[in-house]
Tab-separated table of C-alpha atoms and ligand atoms in Angstrom:
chain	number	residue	atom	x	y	z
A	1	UNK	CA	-22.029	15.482	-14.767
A	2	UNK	CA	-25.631	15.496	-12.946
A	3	UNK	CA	-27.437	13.454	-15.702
A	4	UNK	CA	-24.884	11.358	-16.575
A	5	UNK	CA	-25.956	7.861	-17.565
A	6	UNK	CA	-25.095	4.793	-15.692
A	7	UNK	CA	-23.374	3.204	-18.333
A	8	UNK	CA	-20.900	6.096	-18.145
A	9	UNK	CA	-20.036	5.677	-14.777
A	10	UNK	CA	-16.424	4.289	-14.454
A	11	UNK	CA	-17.181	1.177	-12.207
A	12	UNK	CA	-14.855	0.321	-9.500
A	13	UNK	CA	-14.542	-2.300	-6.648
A	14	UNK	CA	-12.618	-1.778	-3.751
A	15	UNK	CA	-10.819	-4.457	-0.918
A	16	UNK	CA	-10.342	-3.010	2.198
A	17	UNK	CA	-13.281	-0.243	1.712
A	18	UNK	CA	-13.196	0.546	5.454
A	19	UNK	CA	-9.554	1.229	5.813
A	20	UNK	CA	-7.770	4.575	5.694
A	21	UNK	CA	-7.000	4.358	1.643
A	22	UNK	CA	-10.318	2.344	1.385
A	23	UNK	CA	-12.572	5.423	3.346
A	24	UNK	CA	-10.502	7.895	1.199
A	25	UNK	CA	-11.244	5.814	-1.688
A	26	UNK	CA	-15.150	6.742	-1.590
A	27	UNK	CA	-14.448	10.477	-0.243
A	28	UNK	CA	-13.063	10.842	-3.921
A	29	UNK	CA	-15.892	8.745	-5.440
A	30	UNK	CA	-18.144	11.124	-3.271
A	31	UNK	CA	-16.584	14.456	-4.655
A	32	UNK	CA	-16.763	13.305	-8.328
A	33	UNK	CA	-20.280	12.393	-10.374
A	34	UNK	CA	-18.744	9.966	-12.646
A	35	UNK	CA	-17.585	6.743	-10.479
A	36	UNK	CA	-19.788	4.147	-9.797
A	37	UNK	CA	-19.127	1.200	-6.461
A	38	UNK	CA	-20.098	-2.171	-7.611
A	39	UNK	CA	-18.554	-4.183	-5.264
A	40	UNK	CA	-17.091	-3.823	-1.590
A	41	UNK	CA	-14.365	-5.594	0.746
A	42	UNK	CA	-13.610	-5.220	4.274
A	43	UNK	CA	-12.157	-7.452	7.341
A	44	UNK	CA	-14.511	-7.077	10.119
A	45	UNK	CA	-16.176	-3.109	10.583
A	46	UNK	CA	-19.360	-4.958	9.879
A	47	UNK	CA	-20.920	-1.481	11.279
A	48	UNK	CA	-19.027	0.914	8.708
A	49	UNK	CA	-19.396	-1.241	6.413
A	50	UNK	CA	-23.456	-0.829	5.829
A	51	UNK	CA	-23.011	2.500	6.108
A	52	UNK	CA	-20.643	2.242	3.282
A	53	UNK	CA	-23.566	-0.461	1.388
A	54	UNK	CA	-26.315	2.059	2.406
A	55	UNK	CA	-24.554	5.407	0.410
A	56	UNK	CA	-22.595	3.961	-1.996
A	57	UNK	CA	-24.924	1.364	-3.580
A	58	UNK	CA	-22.819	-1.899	-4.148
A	59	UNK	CA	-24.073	-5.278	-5.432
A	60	UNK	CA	-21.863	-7.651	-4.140
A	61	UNK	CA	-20.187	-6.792	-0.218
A	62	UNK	CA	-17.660	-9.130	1.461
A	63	UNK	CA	-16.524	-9.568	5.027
A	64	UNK	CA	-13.239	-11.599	6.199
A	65	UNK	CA	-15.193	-13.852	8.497
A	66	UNK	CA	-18.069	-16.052	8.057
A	67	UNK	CA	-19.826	-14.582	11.273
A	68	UNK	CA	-19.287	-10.942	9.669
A	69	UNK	CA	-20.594	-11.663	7.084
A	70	UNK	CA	-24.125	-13.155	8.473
A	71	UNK	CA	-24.298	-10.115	10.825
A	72	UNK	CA	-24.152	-8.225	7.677
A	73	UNK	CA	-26.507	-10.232	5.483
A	74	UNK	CA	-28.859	-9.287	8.804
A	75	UNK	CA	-28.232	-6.018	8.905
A	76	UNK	CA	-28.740	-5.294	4.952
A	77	UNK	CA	-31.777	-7.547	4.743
A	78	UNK	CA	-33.813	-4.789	2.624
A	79	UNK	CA	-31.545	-4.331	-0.062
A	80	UNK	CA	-30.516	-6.466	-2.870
A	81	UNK	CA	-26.671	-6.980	-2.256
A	82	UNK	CA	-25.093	-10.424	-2.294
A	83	UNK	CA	-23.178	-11.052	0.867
A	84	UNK	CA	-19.424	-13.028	0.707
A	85	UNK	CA	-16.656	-13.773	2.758
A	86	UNK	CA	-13.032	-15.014	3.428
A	87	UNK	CA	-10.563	-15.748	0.367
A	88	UNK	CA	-13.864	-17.415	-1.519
A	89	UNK	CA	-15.715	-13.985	-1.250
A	90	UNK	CA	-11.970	-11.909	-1.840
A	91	UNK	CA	-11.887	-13.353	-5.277
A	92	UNK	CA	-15.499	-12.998	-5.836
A	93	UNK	CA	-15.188	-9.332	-5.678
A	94	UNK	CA	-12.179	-9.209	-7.701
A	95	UNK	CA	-13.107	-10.667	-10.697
A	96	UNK	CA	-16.803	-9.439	-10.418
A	97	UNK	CA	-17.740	-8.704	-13.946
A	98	UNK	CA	-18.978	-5.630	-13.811
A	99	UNK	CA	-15.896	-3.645	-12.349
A	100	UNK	CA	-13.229	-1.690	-14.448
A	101	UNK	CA	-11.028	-0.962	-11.859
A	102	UNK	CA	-9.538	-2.894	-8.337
A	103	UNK	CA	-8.678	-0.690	-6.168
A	104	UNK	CA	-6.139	-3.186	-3.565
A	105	UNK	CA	-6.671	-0.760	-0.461
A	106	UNK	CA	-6.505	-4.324	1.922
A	107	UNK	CA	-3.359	-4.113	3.851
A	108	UNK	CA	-0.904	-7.349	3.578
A	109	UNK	CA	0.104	-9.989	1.376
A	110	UNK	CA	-3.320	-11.153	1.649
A	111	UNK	CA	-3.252	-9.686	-1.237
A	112	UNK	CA	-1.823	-11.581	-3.700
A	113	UNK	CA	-4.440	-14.018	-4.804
A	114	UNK	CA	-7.483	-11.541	-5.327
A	115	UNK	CA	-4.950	-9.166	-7.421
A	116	UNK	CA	-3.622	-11.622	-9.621
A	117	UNK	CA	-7.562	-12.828	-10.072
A	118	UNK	CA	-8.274	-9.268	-11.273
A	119	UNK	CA	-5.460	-9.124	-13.450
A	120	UNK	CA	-6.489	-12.267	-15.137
A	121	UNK	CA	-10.353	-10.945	-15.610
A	122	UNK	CA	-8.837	-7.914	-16.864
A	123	UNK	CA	-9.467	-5.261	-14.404
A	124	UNK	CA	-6.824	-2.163	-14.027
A	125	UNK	CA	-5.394	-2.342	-10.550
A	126	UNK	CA	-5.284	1.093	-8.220
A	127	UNK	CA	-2.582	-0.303	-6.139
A	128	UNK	CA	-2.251	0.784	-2.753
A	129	UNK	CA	-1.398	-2.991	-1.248
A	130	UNK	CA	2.549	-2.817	-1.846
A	131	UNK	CA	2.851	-5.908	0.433
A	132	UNK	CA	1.559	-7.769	-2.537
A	133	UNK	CA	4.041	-6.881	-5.058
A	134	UNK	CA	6.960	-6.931	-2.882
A	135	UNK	CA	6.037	-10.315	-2.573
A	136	UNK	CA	5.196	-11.475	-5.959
A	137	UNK	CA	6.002	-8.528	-8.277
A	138	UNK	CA	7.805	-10.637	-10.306
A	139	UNK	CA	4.769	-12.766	-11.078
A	140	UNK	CA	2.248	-9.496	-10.968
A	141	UNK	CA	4.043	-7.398	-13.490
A	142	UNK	CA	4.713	-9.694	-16.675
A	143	UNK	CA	0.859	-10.854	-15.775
A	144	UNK	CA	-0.263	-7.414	-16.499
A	145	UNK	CA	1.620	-6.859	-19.669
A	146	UNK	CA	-0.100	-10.117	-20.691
A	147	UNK	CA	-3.216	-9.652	-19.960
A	148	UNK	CA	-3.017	-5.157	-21.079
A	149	UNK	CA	-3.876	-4.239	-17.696
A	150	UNK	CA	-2.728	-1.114	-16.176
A	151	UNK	CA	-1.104	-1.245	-12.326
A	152	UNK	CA	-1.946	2.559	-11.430
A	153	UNK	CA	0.376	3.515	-8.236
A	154	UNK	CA	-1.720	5.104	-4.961
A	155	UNK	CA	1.296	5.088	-2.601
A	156	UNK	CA	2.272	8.581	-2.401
A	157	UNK	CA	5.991	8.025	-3.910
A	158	UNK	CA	4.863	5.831	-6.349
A	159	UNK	CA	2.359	8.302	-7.745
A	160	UNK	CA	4.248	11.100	-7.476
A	161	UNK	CA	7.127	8.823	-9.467
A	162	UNK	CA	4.586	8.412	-12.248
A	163	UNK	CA	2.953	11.619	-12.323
A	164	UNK	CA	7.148	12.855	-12.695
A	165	UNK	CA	7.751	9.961	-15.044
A	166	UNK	CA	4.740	10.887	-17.636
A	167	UNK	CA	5.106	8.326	-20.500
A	168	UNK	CA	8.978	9.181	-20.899
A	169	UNK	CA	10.248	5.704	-21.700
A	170	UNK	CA	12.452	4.028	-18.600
A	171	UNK	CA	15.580	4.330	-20.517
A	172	UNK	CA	15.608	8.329	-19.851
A	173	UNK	CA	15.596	7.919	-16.213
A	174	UNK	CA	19.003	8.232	-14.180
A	175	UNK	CA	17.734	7.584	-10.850
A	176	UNK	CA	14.212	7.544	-9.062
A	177	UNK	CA	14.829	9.684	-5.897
A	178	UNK	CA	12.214	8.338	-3.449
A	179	UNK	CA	11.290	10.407	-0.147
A	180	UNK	CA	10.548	9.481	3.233
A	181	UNK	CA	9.361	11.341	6.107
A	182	UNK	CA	11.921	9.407	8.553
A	183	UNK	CA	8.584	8.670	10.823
A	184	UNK	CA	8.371	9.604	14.785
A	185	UNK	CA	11.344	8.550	15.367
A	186	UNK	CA	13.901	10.360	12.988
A	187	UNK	CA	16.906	11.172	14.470
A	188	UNK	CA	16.884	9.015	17.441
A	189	UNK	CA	19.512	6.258	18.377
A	190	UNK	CA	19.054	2.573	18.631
A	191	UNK	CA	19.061	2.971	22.687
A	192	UNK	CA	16.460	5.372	22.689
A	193	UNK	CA	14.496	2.995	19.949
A	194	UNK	CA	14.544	0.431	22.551
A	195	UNK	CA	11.611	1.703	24.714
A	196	UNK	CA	9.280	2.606	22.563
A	197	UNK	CA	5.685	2.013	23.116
A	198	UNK	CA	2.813	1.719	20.694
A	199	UNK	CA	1.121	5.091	21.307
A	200	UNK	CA	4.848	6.427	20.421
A	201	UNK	CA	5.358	4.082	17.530
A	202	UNK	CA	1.428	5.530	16.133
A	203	UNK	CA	2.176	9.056	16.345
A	204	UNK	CA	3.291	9.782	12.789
A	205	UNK	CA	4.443	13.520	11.771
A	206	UNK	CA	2.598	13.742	8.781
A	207	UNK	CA	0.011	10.928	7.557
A	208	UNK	CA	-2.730	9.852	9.269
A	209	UNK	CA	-2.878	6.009	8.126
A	210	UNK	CA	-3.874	2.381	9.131
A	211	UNK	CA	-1.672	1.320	12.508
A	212	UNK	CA	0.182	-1.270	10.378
A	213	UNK	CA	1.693	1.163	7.798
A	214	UNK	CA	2.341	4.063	10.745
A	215	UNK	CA	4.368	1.432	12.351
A	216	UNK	CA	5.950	0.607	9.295
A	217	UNK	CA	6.887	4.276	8.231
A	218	UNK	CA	8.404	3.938	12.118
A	219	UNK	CA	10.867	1.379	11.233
A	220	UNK	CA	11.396	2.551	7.871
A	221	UNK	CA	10.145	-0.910	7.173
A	222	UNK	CA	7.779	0.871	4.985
A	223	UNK	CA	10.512	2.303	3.154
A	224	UNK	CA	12.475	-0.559	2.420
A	225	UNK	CA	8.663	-2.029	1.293
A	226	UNK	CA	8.552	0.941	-0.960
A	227	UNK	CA	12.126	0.467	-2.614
A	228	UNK	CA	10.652	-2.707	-3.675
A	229	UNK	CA	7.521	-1.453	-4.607
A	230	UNK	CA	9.298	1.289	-6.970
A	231	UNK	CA	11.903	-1.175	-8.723
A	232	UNK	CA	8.717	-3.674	-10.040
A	233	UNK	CA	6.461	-0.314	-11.062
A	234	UNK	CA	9.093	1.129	-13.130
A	235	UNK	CA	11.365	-1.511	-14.037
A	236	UNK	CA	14.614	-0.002	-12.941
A	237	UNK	CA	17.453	-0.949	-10.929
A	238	UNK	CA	18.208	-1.029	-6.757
A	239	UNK	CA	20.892	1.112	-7.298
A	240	UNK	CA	18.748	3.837	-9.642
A	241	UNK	CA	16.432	3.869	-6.667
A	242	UNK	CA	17.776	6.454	-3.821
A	243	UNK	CA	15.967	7.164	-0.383
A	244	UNK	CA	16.221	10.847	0.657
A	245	UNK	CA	14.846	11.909	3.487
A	246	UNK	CA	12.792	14.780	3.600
A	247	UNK	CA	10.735	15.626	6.611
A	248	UNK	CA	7.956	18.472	5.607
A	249	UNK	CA	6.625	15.606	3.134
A	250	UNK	CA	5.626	18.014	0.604
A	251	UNK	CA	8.131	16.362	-2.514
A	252	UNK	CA	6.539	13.233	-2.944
A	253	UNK	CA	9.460	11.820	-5.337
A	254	UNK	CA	10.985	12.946	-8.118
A	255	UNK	CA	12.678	11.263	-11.234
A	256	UNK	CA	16.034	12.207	-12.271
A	257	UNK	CA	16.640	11.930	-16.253
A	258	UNK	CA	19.651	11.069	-18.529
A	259	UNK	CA	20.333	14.764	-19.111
A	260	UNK	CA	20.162	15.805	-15.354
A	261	UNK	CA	17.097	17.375	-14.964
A	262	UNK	CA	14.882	16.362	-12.047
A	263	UNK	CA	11.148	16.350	-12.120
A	264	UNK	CA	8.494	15.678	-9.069
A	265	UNK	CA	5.548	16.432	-7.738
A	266	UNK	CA	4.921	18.249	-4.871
A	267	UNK	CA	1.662	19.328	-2.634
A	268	UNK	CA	0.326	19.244	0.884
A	269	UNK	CA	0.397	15.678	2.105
A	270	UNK	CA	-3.243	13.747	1.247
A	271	UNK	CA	-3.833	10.412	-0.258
A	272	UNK	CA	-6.798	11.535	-1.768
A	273	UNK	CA	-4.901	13.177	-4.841
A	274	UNK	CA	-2.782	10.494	-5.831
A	275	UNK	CA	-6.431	7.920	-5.398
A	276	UNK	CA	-7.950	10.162	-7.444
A	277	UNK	CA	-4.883	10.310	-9.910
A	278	UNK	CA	-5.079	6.460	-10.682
A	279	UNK	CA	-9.038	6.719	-11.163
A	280	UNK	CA	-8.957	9.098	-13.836
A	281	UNK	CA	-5.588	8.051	-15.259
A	282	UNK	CA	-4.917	9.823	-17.632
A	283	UNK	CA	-6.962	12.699	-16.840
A	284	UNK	CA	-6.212	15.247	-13.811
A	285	UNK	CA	-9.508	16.204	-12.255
A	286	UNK	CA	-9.836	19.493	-10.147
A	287	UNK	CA	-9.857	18.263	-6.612
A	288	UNK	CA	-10.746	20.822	-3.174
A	289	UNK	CA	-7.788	20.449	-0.451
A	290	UNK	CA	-4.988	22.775	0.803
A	291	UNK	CA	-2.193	24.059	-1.687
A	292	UNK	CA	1.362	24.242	-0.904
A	293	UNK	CA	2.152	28.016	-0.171
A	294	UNK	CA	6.166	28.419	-1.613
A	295	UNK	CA	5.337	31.155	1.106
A	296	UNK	CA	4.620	29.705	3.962
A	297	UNK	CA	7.142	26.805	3.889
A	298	UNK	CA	9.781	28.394	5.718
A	299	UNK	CA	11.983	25.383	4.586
A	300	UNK	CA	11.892	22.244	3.182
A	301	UNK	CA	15.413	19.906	4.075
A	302	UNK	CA	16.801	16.690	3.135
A	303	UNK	CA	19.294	13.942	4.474
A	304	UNK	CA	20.291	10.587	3.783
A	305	UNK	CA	18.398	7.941	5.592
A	306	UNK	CA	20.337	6.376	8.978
A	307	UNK	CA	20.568	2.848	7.814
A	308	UNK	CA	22.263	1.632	10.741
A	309	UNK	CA	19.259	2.787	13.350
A	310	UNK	CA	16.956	1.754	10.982
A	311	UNK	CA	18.382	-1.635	10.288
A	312	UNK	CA	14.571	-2.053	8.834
A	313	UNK	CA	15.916	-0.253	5.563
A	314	UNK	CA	19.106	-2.366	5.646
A	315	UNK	CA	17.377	-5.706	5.560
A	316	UNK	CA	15.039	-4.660	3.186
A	317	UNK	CA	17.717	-3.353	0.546
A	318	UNK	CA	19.472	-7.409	1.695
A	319	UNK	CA	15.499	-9.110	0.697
A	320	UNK	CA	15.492	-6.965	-2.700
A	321	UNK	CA	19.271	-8.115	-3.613
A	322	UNK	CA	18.811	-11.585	-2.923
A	323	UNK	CA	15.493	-11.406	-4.176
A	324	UNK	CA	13.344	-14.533	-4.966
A	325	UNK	CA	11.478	-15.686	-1.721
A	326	UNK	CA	13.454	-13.424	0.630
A	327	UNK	CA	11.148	-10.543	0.136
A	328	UNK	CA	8.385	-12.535	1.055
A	329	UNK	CA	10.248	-13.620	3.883
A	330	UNK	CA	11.292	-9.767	4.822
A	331	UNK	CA	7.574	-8.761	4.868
A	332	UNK	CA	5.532	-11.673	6.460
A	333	UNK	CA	8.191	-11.369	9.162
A	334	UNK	CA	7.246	-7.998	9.378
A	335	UNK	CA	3.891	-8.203	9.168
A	336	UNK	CA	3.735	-11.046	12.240
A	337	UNK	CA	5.874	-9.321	14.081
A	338	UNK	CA	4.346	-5.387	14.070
A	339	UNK	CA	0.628	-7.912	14.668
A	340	UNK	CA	2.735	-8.787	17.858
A	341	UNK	CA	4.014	-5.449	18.545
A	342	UNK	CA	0.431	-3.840	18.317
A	343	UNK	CA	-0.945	-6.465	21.008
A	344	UNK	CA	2.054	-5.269	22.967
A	345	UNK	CA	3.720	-9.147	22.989
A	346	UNK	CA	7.127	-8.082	21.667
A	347	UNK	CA	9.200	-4.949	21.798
A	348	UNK	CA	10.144	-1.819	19.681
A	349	UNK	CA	13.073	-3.507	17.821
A	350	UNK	CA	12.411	-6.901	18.221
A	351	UNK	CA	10.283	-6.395	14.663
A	352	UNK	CA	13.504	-5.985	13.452
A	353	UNK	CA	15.459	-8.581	14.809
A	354	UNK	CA	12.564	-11.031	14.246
A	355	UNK	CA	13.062	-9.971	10.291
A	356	UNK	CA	16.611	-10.673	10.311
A	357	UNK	CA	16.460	-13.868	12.131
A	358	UNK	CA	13.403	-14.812	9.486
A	359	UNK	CA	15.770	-14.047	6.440
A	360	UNK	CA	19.144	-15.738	8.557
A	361	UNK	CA	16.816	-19.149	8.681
A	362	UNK	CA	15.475	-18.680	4.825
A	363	UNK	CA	16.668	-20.927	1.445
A	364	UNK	CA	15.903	-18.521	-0.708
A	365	UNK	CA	13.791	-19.532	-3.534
A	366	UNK	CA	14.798	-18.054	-6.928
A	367	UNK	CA	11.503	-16.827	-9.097
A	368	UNK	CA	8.668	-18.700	-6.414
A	369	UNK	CA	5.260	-19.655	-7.184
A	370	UNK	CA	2.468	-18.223	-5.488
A	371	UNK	CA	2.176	-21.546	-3.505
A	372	UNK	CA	5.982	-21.124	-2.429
A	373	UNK	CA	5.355	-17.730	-1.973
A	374	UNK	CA	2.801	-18.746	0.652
A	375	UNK	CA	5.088	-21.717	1.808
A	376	UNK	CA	7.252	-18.625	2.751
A	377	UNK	CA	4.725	-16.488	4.501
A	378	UNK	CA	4.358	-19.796	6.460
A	379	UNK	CA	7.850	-20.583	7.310
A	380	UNK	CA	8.304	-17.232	8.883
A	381	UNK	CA	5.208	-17.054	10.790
A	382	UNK	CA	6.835	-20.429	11.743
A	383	UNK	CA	9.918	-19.496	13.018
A	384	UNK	CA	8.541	-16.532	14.871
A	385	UNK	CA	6.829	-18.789	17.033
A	386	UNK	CA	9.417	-20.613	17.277
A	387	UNK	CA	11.376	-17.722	18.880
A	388	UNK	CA	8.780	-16.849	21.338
A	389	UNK	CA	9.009	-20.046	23.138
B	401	NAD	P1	-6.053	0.022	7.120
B	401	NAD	O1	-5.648	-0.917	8.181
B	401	NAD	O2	-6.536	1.379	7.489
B	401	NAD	O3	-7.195	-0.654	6.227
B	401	NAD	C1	-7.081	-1.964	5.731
B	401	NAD	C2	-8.385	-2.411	5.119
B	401	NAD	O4	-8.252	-3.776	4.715
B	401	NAD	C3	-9.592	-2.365	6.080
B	401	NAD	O5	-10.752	-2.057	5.359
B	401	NAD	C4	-9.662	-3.792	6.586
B	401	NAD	O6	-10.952	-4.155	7.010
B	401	NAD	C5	-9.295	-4.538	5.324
B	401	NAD	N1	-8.810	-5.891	5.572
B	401	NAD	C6	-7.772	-6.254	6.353
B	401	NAD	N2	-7.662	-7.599	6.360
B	401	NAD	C7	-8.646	-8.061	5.546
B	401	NAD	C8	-9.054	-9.349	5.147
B	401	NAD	N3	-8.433	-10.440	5.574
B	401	NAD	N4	-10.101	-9.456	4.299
B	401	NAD	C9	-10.739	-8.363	3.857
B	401	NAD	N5	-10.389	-7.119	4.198
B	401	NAD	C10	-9.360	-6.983	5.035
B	401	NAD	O7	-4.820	0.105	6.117
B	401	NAD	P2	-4.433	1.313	5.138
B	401	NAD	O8	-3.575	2.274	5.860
B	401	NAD	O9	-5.625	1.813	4.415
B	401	NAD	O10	-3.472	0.554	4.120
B	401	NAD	C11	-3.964	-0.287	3.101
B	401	NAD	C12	-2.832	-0.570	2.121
B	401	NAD	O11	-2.474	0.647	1.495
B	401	NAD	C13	-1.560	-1.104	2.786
B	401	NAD	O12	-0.947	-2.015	1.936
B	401	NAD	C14	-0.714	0.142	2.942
B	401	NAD	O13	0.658	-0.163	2.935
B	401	NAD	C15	-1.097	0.923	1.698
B	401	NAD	N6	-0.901	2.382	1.812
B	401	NAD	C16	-1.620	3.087	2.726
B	401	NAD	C17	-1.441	4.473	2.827
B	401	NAD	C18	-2.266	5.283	3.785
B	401	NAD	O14	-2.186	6.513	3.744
B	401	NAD	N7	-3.054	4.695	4.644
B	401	NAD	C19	-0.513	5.112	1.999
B	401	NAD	C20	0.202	4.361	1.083
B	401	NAD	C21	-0.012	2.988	0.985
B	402	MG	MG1	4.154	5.784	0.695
């Protein structure tokens, strides 16, 4: 791999390059000779994010904000990168020519709009921004068959769902049995639920991740998110999609076939395996990290989710049935109200009951334009505000 040429590199651009999946991102691009950055994304870590210009070599960079981005123009004056920002610079970078591969490491339905951009220049997506295709999955999916695009999973399920799935065709799979860690708070009742604080809320068993997902895996928000997330990858059914908890995190997910076999994947828990996974698609590159001793795992258990503590589950399994604009509704709700939760304005399980007061108020939309979708995202922020006063 030393003198590879250039033109061999596989070229990749990444959104959210300063984020937990984004930093991963360039640890594997670091490890492995063959991937080349070409452009950048980030929200504000104007800082990190030179750093990030400086080593990896980029020619286009983006910041959220207009003032980010001049700090960084300043900061980079030497080098030879163009310097964008807010959804103008976002769509920039995700259509920039000279990228193969998106990888959607930006956390949020701010998604949307750069990822369908990509899929229309033709890039492959390495999708780690589920809040995007819960919301418009049904607009994201038939896009990619159109356009012959790949959508290559990075959530840890998801991966471990199509590392298990293979190429078998979707008609050979029974069920898709998805695992969760249950979070921090497995096991507790609603009453105890009621005080928690942040720092509890952040301290997740097994992941170390951004602070909006850890809150979400809290909830089992992130779950329900993930249900979603499964059903538009693979094209199956809710009810062929079944959430088992399993706290040691070391079965990903598994697929069960027609015939009754079951096949997952299992290893230590780190994001960098399934990143690297969707990079090399379908290769499997040798990759450093812990192994999963049979030996050492005194035990590895499973149990069914609590649905009724974690009403976050419940409403999310209500936003997939009804479908439409209610999933949209389910996660902007939830993304406003954890926002609100992190600046310590609203409690523990008012995120939940801000949800299900969100979807209560909705007129669901059947099959909603991106515009709609973002009428949506509106009307809940909307509402939420409306409840605070
Ligand atoms: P994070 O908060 O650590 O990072 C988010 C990144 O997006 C940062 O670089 C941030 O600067 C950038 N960003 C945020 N708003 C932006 C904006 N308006 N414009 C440009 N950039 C913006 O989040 P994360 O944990 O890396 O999660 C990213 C996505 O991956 C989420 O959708 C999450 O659900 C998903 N995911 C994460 C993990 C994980 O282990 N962290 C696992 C599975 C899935
Ligand atoms: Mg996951």
């Amino acid at each position: 791999m030393g003198n590879m040429r250039e033109t061999d590199k596989k070229k990749i651009a990444i959104l959210g390059s300063t984020g937990s999946i984004g930093t991963q991102t360039l640890e594997v691009v670091r490890a492995n000779g063959d991937l080349e950055v070409v452009a950048l994304a980030a929200g504000s870590n104007v800082e990190l994010m030179e750093k990030q210009i400086r080593e990896f070599g980029p020619k286009l960079a983006g910041m959220w904000t207009e003032e980010a981005a001049k700090e960084l123009k300043a900061r980079i004056r030497d080098l030879e990168v163009k310097v964008v920002w807010g959804m103008e610079g976002l769509l920039e970078i995700a259509v920039f020519p000279e990228a193969e591969v998106l990888v959607t490491a930006i956390v949020g339905m701010i998604g949307i709009r750069p990822t369908i951009a990509a899929i229309e220049a033709g890039k492959d997506i390495a999708l780690a921004n589920k809040e995007t295709l819960v919301c418009a999955g049904h607009i994201i999916m038939p896009l990619a068959a159109r356009c012959g695009v790949s959508i290559l999973p990075v959530d840890s399920e998801h991966s471990a769902i199509f590392q298990s799935l293979n190429g078998e065709p979707k008609e050979r799979i029974e069920k898709i049995l998805l695992t969760a860690s249950g979070g921090p708070f497995r096991g507790r009742t609603r009453a105890e639920l009621a005080g928690m604080r942040v720092e509890d809320a952040l301290k997740h068993p097994n992941w170390a991740m951004g602070q909006k997902i850890t809150i979400d895996s809290s909830t089992l928000v992130n779950k329900g998110l993930e249900v979603m997330e499964a059903k538009w990858l693979f094209d199956v059914d809710l009810d062929q999609i079944q959430v088992v908890v399993h706290p040691q995190s070391i079965i990903h997910s598994a697929v069960q076939y027609v015939d009754g076999a079951i096949i997952a994947q299992l290893g230590t828990p780190d994001m960098k395996l399934p990143i690297q996974y969707a990079l090399y698609y379908p290769d499997r590159r040798p990759m450093d990290g812990k192994r999963v001793d049979f030996f050492e795992l005194a035990r590895i258990t499973f149990e069914k989710p609590d649905m009724d503590t974690f009403v976050g589950l419940q409403l999310a399994y209500r936003a997939a049935r009804t479908g439409g604009s209610m999933p949209t509704v389910f996660n902007a709700a939830n993304e406003k109200a954890v926002g609100l939760f992190l600046h310590r304005e609203i409690s523990y399980l008012q995120i939940t009951e801000y949800i299900e007061a969100c979807m209560d108020a909705h007129k669901t939309i059947a099959d909603p334009t991106v515009e709609q979708i973002l009428e949506a995202e509106q009307e809940a922020y909307e509402n939420i505000s409306g409840f605070r006063q």
